[in-house]
């Protein structure tokens, strides 16, 4: 369904070059829940930006349903980048109505009501987003991402900064989604949501494959040790 | 028809969202609606009134008999110029720091819908000032309906062209704030040689050829001549319309190029 081949991203800062991603390969089939795992600065968000076409790879190609990924495919993706992409100066309803029109959602008001009810924020419908808690903002951002029933859901650190109760609610909804890609530096989140794993370490692909195989492999311990070492240092 | 409805809905959604954001705080919104667009015209009218009541003869064809109409039409153009090249790109600045600009970039919309949506909302906001300027001009010098239709067509086409130049600036706002700073001076200089409020004869002779080839000067002169029932040059009309079309194509291409090839700066 979605395939990345030799994805490399090099940033230029003056005369210096910085390789954010090097030779990343992955494949996502229908029904896959792919987690991109890595520490802060490992290149997870860069890869998410490339998949969502917010930036272009320096080298490498992406394919969606066998065709080169292009702007015409945007409507097939649901994107959530933390609690961004929503207007804090608009109400929850105004935000969702706006995006429903951009994505040409049919019967938008019924869809919005359904999502708000499922996420438990119906009573916040007419509140300005700026007045919501971080967890509620994430729920609005999540509703925005799945409003148009996308074929693939793409999430960048979906529960970063969210309290445990809201995290559980978001996880419950994310798990229900058929096909998704998400980035996280949280091992427990990855284990709970994913069936496929891409581990990135300093821009390099450390592992790609089935999560069950990863759990049993030596790579798993190495990746865990490396993550734990970085967390300890921080 | 079924293909057009979703496109219209997307454009109207962009316009509606923009108007909601603009009207969130009512006092600056009302000031933007009623006072800001007309204040420059009032300044110039006060100065010219002083000159002409003191017995000044005027410059070129600009005189005590037509200065009011001259300023009204100039204001109309300056309003559209400011909307397209300053107000419209500044929206991208806000969207960038609200971190909502990616919402545009990941959605199935293109630059034409963006320009039409934001352009429409800006025109709605400026509609009061536009109406006031046109009504005053019409009251001073009534014109045949056909002239009014031609004038409005020129204004729409020029506005679209300017919006796409504004889109290039919007691209620079996102990817290079330094280059956007350079664009600031370009806009300033362009406005200066567009003769919104003063005649070309106010400038030294060596600058006049540059002004003459400025499409905005040509457009504003065309409209002034149409309004005063003076002969108009069809070459000027073709020049203005074809450059507006070039600006639309160039703006759409450069915006896409900037977004595709450069990173959003400032995060």
Coordinates of C-alpha atoms in Angstrom, one line a residue:
Chain A
X1 CA 0.0 0.0 0.0
X2 CA 2.8 2.4 1.0
X3 CA 6.4 1.7 0.2
X4 CA 9.6 3.7 0.8
X5 CA 12.8 2.9 -1.1
X6 CA 16.2 4.2 -0.1
X7 CA 14.8 7.2 1.6
X8 CA 17.6 9.6 2.4
X9 CA 17.3 13.2 3.6
X10 CA 20.2 15.6 3.7
X11 CA 19.8 19.1 5.2
X12 CA 22.2 21.9 4.3
X13 CA 23.1 24.5 6.9
X14 CA 25.4 27.0 5.2
X15 CA 28.4 24.9 3.9
X16 CA 27.7 22.0 6.3
X17 CA 25.6 19.0 5.4
X18 CA 23.6 17.0 7.9
X19 CA 22.2 13.6 7.0
X20 CA 18.9 13.3 8.9
X21 CA 17.9 9.9 7.3
X22 CA 20.0 7.5 5.4
X23 CA 18.8 4.7 3.1
X24 CA 15.5 3.9 4.9
X25 CA 13.4 1.1 3.4
X26 CA 9.9 0.1 4.5
X27 CA 6.7 -1.4 3.3
X28 CA 3.2 -0.9 4.7
X29 CA 0.4 -3.3 3.7
X30 CA -3.3 -2.9 4.4
X31 CA -4.0 -3.8 8.0
X32 CA -0.4 -2.9 9.1
X33 CA 0.2 -0.8 12.2
X34 CA 3.8 0.5 11.6
X35 CA 5.6 2.1 14.4
X36 CA 8.7 4.3 13.8
X37 CA 10.7 4.0 16.9
X38 CA 13.7 6.1 17.9
X39 CA 15.0 8.6 20.4
X40 CA 14.6 12.3 20.0
X41 CA 16.5 13.6 17.0
X42 CA 16.8 10.1 15.4
X43 CA 14.9 11.2 12.2
X44 CA 11.3 9.9 13.0
X45 CA 9.6 13.3 12.4
X46 CA 11.6 13.8 9.2
X47 CA 10.3 10.5 7.9
X48 CA 6.8 11.4 8.9
X49 CA 7.2 14.7 7.0
X50 CA 8.4 12.9 3.9
X51 CA 5.5 10.4 4.0
X52 CA 3.0 13.3 4.4
X53 CA 4.8 15.2 1.6
X54 CA 5.6 18.1 3.8
X55 CA 9.2 17.7 2.7
X56 CA 10.8 15.8 -0.2
X57 CA 13.5 13.1 0.2
X58 CA 16.9 14.1 -1.1
X59 CA 17.3 10.6 -2.5
X60 CA 14.8 7.7 -2.7
X61 CA 11.2 7.3 -3.7
X62 CA 7.8 6.7 -2.1
X63 CA 5.0 4.7 -3.7
X64 CA 1.3 4.6 -2.8
X65 CA -0.7 1.7 -4.2
X66 CA 2.1 1.1 -6.7
X67 CA 2.3 4.7 -8.0
X68 CA 4.9 7.4 -7.2
X69 CA 3.5 9.4 -4.2
X70 CA 2.2 12.7 -5.5
X71 CA 0.0 15.6 -4.2
X72 CA -3.1 13.9 -5.7
X73 CA -2.8 11.2 -3.0
X74 CA -3.1 13.7 -0.1
X75 CA -6.8 13.0 0.4
X76 CA -6.0 9.3 1.2
X77 CA -3.9 10.3 4.3
X78 CA -5.1 11.4 7.7
X79 CA -2.4 13.3 9.4
X80 CA -1.9 14.2 13.1
X81 CA 1.2 16.0 14.2
X82 CA 0.8 16.2 17.9
X83 CA -1.8 18.9 18.8
X84 CA -0.9 21.1 15.8
X85 CA -2.9 21.7 12.6
X86 CA -5.9 22.9 14.6
X87 CA -6.8 26.5 15.1
X88 CA -6.6 27.4 18.8
X89 CA -8.6 30.6 18.0
X90 CA -11.6 28.7 16.6
X91 CA -14.0 26.5 18.4
X92 CA -13.8 22.7 18.1
X93 CA -16.8 22.6 15.8
X94 CA -15.5 25.4 13.6
X95 CA -12.2 23.6 13.2
X96 CA -13.8 20.3 12.3
X97 CA -16.4 21.9 9.9
X98 CA -13.5 23.7 8.1
X99 CA -11.5 20.5 7.6
X100 CA -14.6 18.5 6.7
X101 CA -15.2 21.0 3.8
X102 CA -11.5 20.8 2.7
X103 CA -11.7 17.0 2.6
X104 CA -15.2 17.0 1.1
X105 CA -16.7 14.9 3.9
X106 CA -20.3 13.9 3.1
X107 CA -22.8 14.6 5.8
X108 CA -20.2 16.5 7.9
X109 CA -22.3 17.4 11.0
X110 CA -23.3 13.8 11.6
X111 CA -19.7 12.7 11.3
X112 CA -18.4 15.4 13.6
X113 CA -21.0 14.6 16.2
X114 CA -20.2 10.9 16.0
X115 CA -16.4 11.5 16.4
X116 CA -16.9 13.9 19.3
X117 CA -19.1 11.4 21.1
X118 CA -16.6 8.6 20.6
X119 CA -13.8 10.7 21.9
X120 CA -15.9 12.0 24.8
X121 CA -15.6 15.7 24.0
X122 CA -19.2 16.5 22.8
X123 CA -19.5 19.0 25.7
X124 CA -16.4 20.9 24.3
X125 CA -17.9 21.3 20.9
X126 CA -18.5 25.1 21.2
X127 CA -15.4 25.8 23.2
X128 CA -12.4 27.6 21.8
X129 CA -9.5 25.1 21.4
X130 CA -7.2 27.4 23.3
X131 CA -9.3 26.7 26.5
X132 CA -8.9 22.9 26.3
X133 CA -6.5 20.7 28.1
X134 CA -3.6 19.2 26.2
X135 CA -5.3 15.8 26.2
X136 CA -8.5 17.4 24.8
X137 CA -6.5 19.2 22.1
X138 CA -4.9 15.9 21.1
X139 CA -8.4 14.4 20.8
X140 CA -9.5 17.3 18.5
X141 CA -6.4 16.9 16.4
X142 CA -7.1 13.1 16.2
X143 CA -10.7 13.8 15.2
X144 CA -9.4 16.2 12.5
X145 CA -7.1 13.5 11.2
X146 CA -9.7 10.8 10.8
X147 CA -12.7 13.0 9.9
X148 CA -12.5 12.0 6.2
X149 CA -12.0 8.3 6.9
X150 CA -8.5 8.2 5.3
X151 CA -7.0 5.0 3.9
X152 CA -3.8 5.5 6.0
X153 CA -3.5 7.3 9.3
X154 CA -0.2 9.0 10.0
X155 CA 0.6 10.1 13.5
X156 CA 3.7 11.9 14.8
X157 CA 4.1 11.2 18.6
X158 CA 0.3 11.0 19.1
X159 CA 0.3 11.0 22.9
X160 CA 3.3 13.2 23.7
X161 CA 2.5 15.4 26.7
X162 CA -0.9 13.7 27.2
X163 CA -2.1 12.3 30.6
X164 CA -2.4 8.5 31.1
X165 CA -6.3 8.5 30.9
X166 CA -6.4 10.5 27.7
X167 CA -3.6 8.4 26.3
X168 CA -5.6 5.2 26.9
X169 CA -8.6 6.7 25.1
X170 CA -6.5 7.8 22.2
X171 CA -4.7 4.4 22.1
X172 CA -8.1 2.6 22.0
X173 CA -9.2 4.7 19.0
X174 CA -5.8 4.4 17.2
X175 CA -5.8 0.6 17.6
X176 CA -9.2 0.4 15.8
X177 CA -7.8 2.2 12.7
X178 CA -7.1 -0.4 10.0
X179 CA -3.8 0.9 8.6
X180 CA -1.5 3.4 10.3
X181 CA 2.0 4.7 10.6
X182 CA 3.1 6.4 13.8
X183 CA 6.3 7.7 15.3
X184 CA 7.1 7.3 19.0
X185 CA 10.0 7.3 21.4
X186 CA 7.8 5.4 23.8
X187 CA 8.5 1.6 23.8
X188 CA 5.3 0.8 25.7
X189 CA 3.2 2.7 23.2
X190 CA 4.9 0.9 20.3
X191 CA 4.4 -2.5 21.9
X192 CA 0.7 -1.7 22.5
X193 CA -0.2 -0.3 19.1
X194 CA 2.1 -1.7 16.4
X195 CA 2.4 -5.0 14.6
X196 CA 5.3 -3.8 12.4
X197 CA 8.4 -1.8 13.5
X198 CA 10.9 0.5 12.0
X199 CA 13.7 1.4 14.4
X200 CA 15.8 4.4 13.4
X201 CA 19.0 5.2 15.2
X202 CA 20.7 8.5 14.3
X203 CA 19.1 8.5 10.9
X204 CA 20.0 4.9 10.1
X205 CA 17.6 2.0 9.9
X206 CA 18.4 -0.4 12.8
X207 CA 15.4 -2.7 12.3
X208 CA 12.4 -3.2 10.0
X209 CA 10.0 -6.0 10.3
X210 CA 7.4 -7.8 12.3
X211 CA 7.2 -6.7 15.9
X212 CA 6.9 -10.2 17.3
X213 CA 10.2 -11.1 15.6
X214 CA 11.8 -8.0 17.0
X215 CA 10.8 -8.9 20.5
X216 CA 12.6 -12.2 20.2
X217 CA 15.6 -10.9 18.3
X218 CA 18.9 -9.6 19.7
X219 CA 18.2 -6.3 18.0
X220 CA 15.4 -5.8 20.4
X221 CA 17.6 -5.9 23.4
X222 CA 20.2 -3.7 21.7
X223 CA 17.5 -1.1 20.7
X224 CA 16.0 -1.2 24.2
X225 CA 19.4 -0.8 25.8
X226 CA 20.2 2.1 23.4
X227 CA 16.9 3.8 24.2
X228 CA 17.3 3.3 27.9
X229 CA 20.8 4.7 27.8
X230 CA 19.6 7.8 26.0
X231 CA 16.6 8.2 28.5
X232 CA 19.0 7.8 31.4
X233 CA 21.3 10.4 30.0
X234 CA 18.4 12.9 29.6
Chain B
X1 CA -21.7 20.4 -11.8
X2 CA -20.9 17.7 -9.3
X3 CA -17.2 18.4 -9.8
X4 CA -17.6 22.1 -9.2
X5 CA -19.6 21.9 -6.0
X6 CA -16.8 20.4 -3.8
X7 CA -14.3 22.9 -5.2
X8 CA -16.6 25.8 -4.4
X9 CA -17.2 24.3 -0.9
X10 CA -13.4 24.2 -0.3
X11 CA -12.9 27.8 -1.5
X12 CA -15.8 29.0 0.7
X13 CA -14.5 27.0 3.7
X14 CA -11.1 28.7 3.4
X15 CA -12.8 32.1 3.2
X16 CA -15.2 31.4 6.1
X17 CA -12.4 30.1 8.3
X18 CA -10.4 33.3 7.5
X19 CA -13.3 35.6 8.3
X20 CA -13.9 33.7 11.6
X21 CA -10.3 34.2 12.6
X22 CA -10.3 37.8 11.6
X23 CA -13.5 38.6 13.5
X24 CA -12.5 36.8 16.7
X25 CA -11.6 40.1 18.2
X26 CA -14.2 42.6 17.1
X27 CA -12.5 46.1 17.7
X28 CA -9.4 45.5 15.4
X29 CA -11.8 43.7 13.0
X30 CA -14.1 46.8 12.7
X31 CA -11.1 49.1 12.4
X32 CA -9.7 47.0 9.6
X33 CA -13.1 47.0 8.0
X34 CA -14.0 50.7 8.1
X35 CA -11.0 52.9 8.9
X36 CA -7.7 51.5 7.7
X37 CA -8.5 51.3 4.0
X38 CA -9.7 54.9 3.8
X39 CA -7.2 56.7 5.9
X40 CA -4.5 57.2 3.2
X41 CA -7.1 58.7 0.9
X42 CA -8.2 61.2 3.5
X43 CA -4.6 62.3 4.1
X44 CA -4.0 63.0 0.4
X45 CA -7.4 64.7 0.0
X46 CA -6.6 67.1 2.9
X47 CA -3.2 68.0 1.3
X48 CA -4.6 68.4 -2.2
X49 CA -7.6 70.4 -0.9
X50 CA -5.1 72.8 0.8
X51 CA -3.0 73.2 -2.4
X52 CA -5.9 73.8 -4.7
X53 CA -7.8 76.2 -2.4
X54 CA -4.5 78.1 -2.1
X55 CA -4.6 78.5 -5.9
X56 CA -2.2 75.8 -7.1
X57 CA -2.5 75.1 -10.9
X58 CA -2.0 71.4 -10.6
X59 CA 0.5 69.1 -12.5
X60 CA -0.1 67.7 -16.0
X61 CA -3.7 66.7 -16.3
X62 CA -4.1 66.5 -12.5
X63 CA -6.0 69.6 -11.4
X64 CA -8.6 71.0 -9.0
X65 CA -11.4 69.6 -11.1
X66 CA -10.3 65.9 -11.0
X67 CA -8.2 65.4 -7.9
X68 CA -11.0 64.0 -5.8
X69 CA -11.9 61.3 -8.4
X70 CA -8.1 60.8 -9.0
X71 CA -7.6 60.0 -5.3
X72 CA -10.7 57.7 -5.1
X73 CA -9.6 55.5 -8.0
X74 CA -6.0 55.5 -6.7
X75 CA -7.3 54.4 -3.2
X76 CA -9.2 51.6 -4.8
X77 CA -6.1 50.2 -6.5
X78 CA -3.9 50.8 -3.4
X79 CA -6.5 48.8 -1.3
X80 CA -6.3 45.8 -3.7
X81 CA -2.5 46.2 -3.9
X82 CA -2.2 46.1 -0.1
X83 CA -4.6 43.2 0.3
X84 CA -2.7 41.1 -2.3
X85 CA 0.9 41.9 -1.5
X86 CA 0.8 42.6 2.3
X87 CA -2.4 41.3 4.0
X88 CA -2.6 38.0 2.1
X89 CA 1.0 36.9 2.6
X90 CA 0.9 37.9 6.3
X91 CA -1.8 35.2 6.8
X92 CA 0.9 32.6 6.0
X93 CA 3.1 34.2 8.7
X94 CA 0.4 33.6 11.3
X95 CA -0.4 30.1 10.0
X96 CA 3.3 29.2 10.2
X97 CA 3.6 30.2 13.8
X98 CA 0.2 28.7 14.8
X99 CA 1.6 25.5 13.2
X100 CA -1.5 25.2 11.1
X101 CA 0.1 25.8 7.7
X102 CA 0.8 22.1 7.4
X103 CA -3.0 21.6 7.5
X104 CA -3.1 23.4 4.1
X105 CA -0.1 21.5 2.8
X106 CA -1.4 18.0 3.6
X107 CA -4.9 18.7 2.5
X108 CA -6.2 18.0 -1.1
X109 CA -6.2 21.7 -2.1
X110 CA -4.1 23.6 -4.6
X111 CA -2.8 27.1 -4.7
X112 CA -5.7 28.4 -6.9
X113 CA -8.2 27.3 -4.2
X114 CA -6.1 28.9 -1.5
X115 CA -5.8 32.2 -3.4
X116 CA -9.5 32.3 -4.3
X117 CA -10.6 31.4 -0.7
X118 CA -8.3 33.9 1.0
X119 CA -8.8 36.5 -1.7
X120 CA -12.6 36.2 -1.4
X121 CA -12.5 36.7 2.4
X122 CA -10.2 39.7 2.0
X123 CA -12.6 41.2 -0.6
X124 CA -15.5 40.6 1.8
X125 CA -13.6 42.5 4.5
X126 CA -12.7 45.3 2.1
X127 CA -16.1 45.4 0.5
X128 CA -17.3 48.3 2.6
X129 CA -14.3 50.4 1.6
X130 CA -14.5 49.4 -2.0
X131 CA -18.2 50.2 -2.1
X132 CA -17.6 53.6 -0.5
X133 CA -14.8 54.5 -3.0
X134 CA -16.8 53.4 -6.0
X135 CA -20.0 55.2 -4.8
X136 CA -18.1 58.5 -4.2
X137 CA -16.4 58.2 -7.6
X138 CA -19.7 57.5 -9.2
X139 CA -21.3 60.4 -7.4
X140 CA -18.6 62.8 -8.5
X141 CA -18.5 61.5 -12.1
X142 CA -21.3 59.1 -13.2
X143 CA -20.3 56.7 -15.9
X144 CA -22.1 54.4 -18.4
X145 CA -22.8 50.9 -17.1
X146 CA -20.6 49.3 -19.8
X147 CA -17.6 51.4 -18.5
X148 CA -18.3 50.2 -15.0
X149 CA -18.4 46.5 -16.2
X150 CA -15.0 47.0 -18.0
X151 CA -13.5 48.7 -14.9
X152 CA -14.7 45.9 -12.6
X153 CA -13.3 43.3 -15.0
X154 CA -9.9 45.1 -15.1
X155 CA -9.9 45.3 -11.3
X156 CA -10.7 41.6 -10.9
X157 CA -8.0 40.4 -13.3
X158 CA -5.4 42.7 -11.9
X159 CA -6.3 41.6 -8.3
X160 CA -6.0 37.9 -9.3
X161 CA -2.6 38.6 -10.8
X162 CA -1.5 40.5 -7.7
X163 CA -2.7 37.8 -5.4
X164 CA -0.5 35.3 -7.2
X165 CA 2.5 37.7 -6.8
X166 CA 1.4 37.7 -3.2
X167 CA 1.5 33.9 -3.2
X168 CA 5.2 34.1 -4.2
X169 CA 5.7 36.3 -1.1
X170 CA 3.7 33.8 0.9
X171 CA 6.1 31.1 -0.2
X172 CA 9.0 33.2 0.9
X173 CA 7.3 33.9 4.3
X174 CA 7.3 30.1 4.8
X175 CA 10.8 29.2 3.5
X176 CA 13.0 32.3 3.8
X177 CA 12.1 35.3 6.0
X178 CA 15.3 37.0 4.8
X179 CA 14.1 37.0 1.2
X180 CA 10.7 38.1 2.4
X181 CA 12.4 41.1 3.9
X182 CA 13.8 41.9 0.4
X183 CA 10.3 41.5 -1.0
X184 CA 9.1 44.1 1.5
X185 CA 11.3 46.7 -0.2
X186 CA 10.2 45.5 -3.7
X187 CA 6.5 46.0 -2.7
X188 CA 7.4 49.5 -1.2
X189 CA 9.1 50.5 -4.5
X190 CA 6.4 49.1 -6.6
X191 CA 3.7 50.9 -4.7
X192 CA 5.8 54.1 -5.0
X193 CA 5.9 54.0 -8.8
X194 CA 2.3 53.0 -9.2
X195 CA 1.0 56.5 -8.9
X196 CA -2.0 55.7 -6.7
X197 CA -2.2 59.2 -5.3
X198 CA -0.1 61.4 -7.5
X199 CA 0.4 61.9 -11.2
X200 CA 3.4 60.6 -13.2
X201 CA 4.4 64.2 -13.9
X202 CA 5.4 64.5 -10.2
X203 CA 8.4 62.4 -10.9
X204 CA 11.7 63.5 -12.6
X205 CA 11.6 62.7 -16.3
X206 CA 14.2 59.9 -16.2
X207 CA 12.0 57.8 -13.9
X208 CA 8.9 58.2 -16.0
X209 CA 9.7 55.4 -18.6
X210 CA 10.0 52.9 -15.7
X211 CA 6.7 54.0 -14.3
X212 CA 5.1 53.9 -17.8
X213 CA 5.9 50.1 -18.1
X214 CA 4.6 49.4 -14.6
X215 CA 1.4 47.3 -15.3
X216 CA -0.3 48.8 -12.2
X217 CA 0.3 52.3 -13.4
X218 CA -1.1 51.3 -16.8
X219 CA -4.2 49.7 -15.1
X220 CA -4.9 52.7 -12.8
X221 CA -4.5 55.1 -15.8
X222 CA -6.8 53.0 -17.9
X223 CA -9.5 53.0 -15.2
X224 CA -9.1 56.8 -14.6
X225 CA -9.5 57.4 -18.4
X226 CA -12.5 55.1 -18.6
X227 CA -14.1 56.9 -15.6
X228 CA -13.5 60.3 -17.2
X229 CA -14.7 59.2 -20.6
X230 CA -11.2 59.8 -22.0
X231 CA -9.9 57.7 -24.9
X232 CA -8.3 54.5 -23.7
X233 CA -5.5 52.5 -25.3
X234 CA -6.4 48.9 -26.2
X235 CA -2.7 48.1 -26.1
X236 CA -2.7 49.1 -22.5
X237 CA -5.6 46.8 -21.8
X238 CA -3.9 43.9 -23.5
X239 CA -0.7 44.7 -21.6
X240 CA -2.4 44.7 -18.2
X241 CA -4.5 41.6 -18.9
X242 CA -1.7 39.5 -20.3
X243 CA 0.7 40.4 -17.5
X244 CA -2.0 39.5 -15.0
X245 CA -2.2 36.1 -16.6
X246 CA 1.6 35.7 -16.6
X247 CA 1.6 36.6 -12.9
X248 CA -1.1 33.9 -12.2
X249 CA 1.0 31.2 -13.9
X250 CA 4.3 32.4 -12.4
X251 CA 2.9 32.7 -8.9
X252 CA 1.4 29.2 -8.9
X253 CA 4.6 27.7 -10.3
X254 CA 7.0 29.5 -7.9
X255 CA 4.9 28.8 -4.8
X256 CA 4.8 25.1 -5.7
X257 CA 8.6 25.2 -6.4
X258 CA 9.4 26.9 -3.1
X259 CA 7.2 24.6 -1.0
X260 CA 8.5 21.5 -2.7
X261 CA 12.2 22.4 -2.6
X262 CA 12.7 24.2 0.6
X263 CA 11.9 23.6 4.3
X264 CA 9.5 25.7 6.3
X265 CA 11.9 28.0 8.2
X266 CA 11.5 28.9 11.9
X267 CA 10.3 25.7 13.6

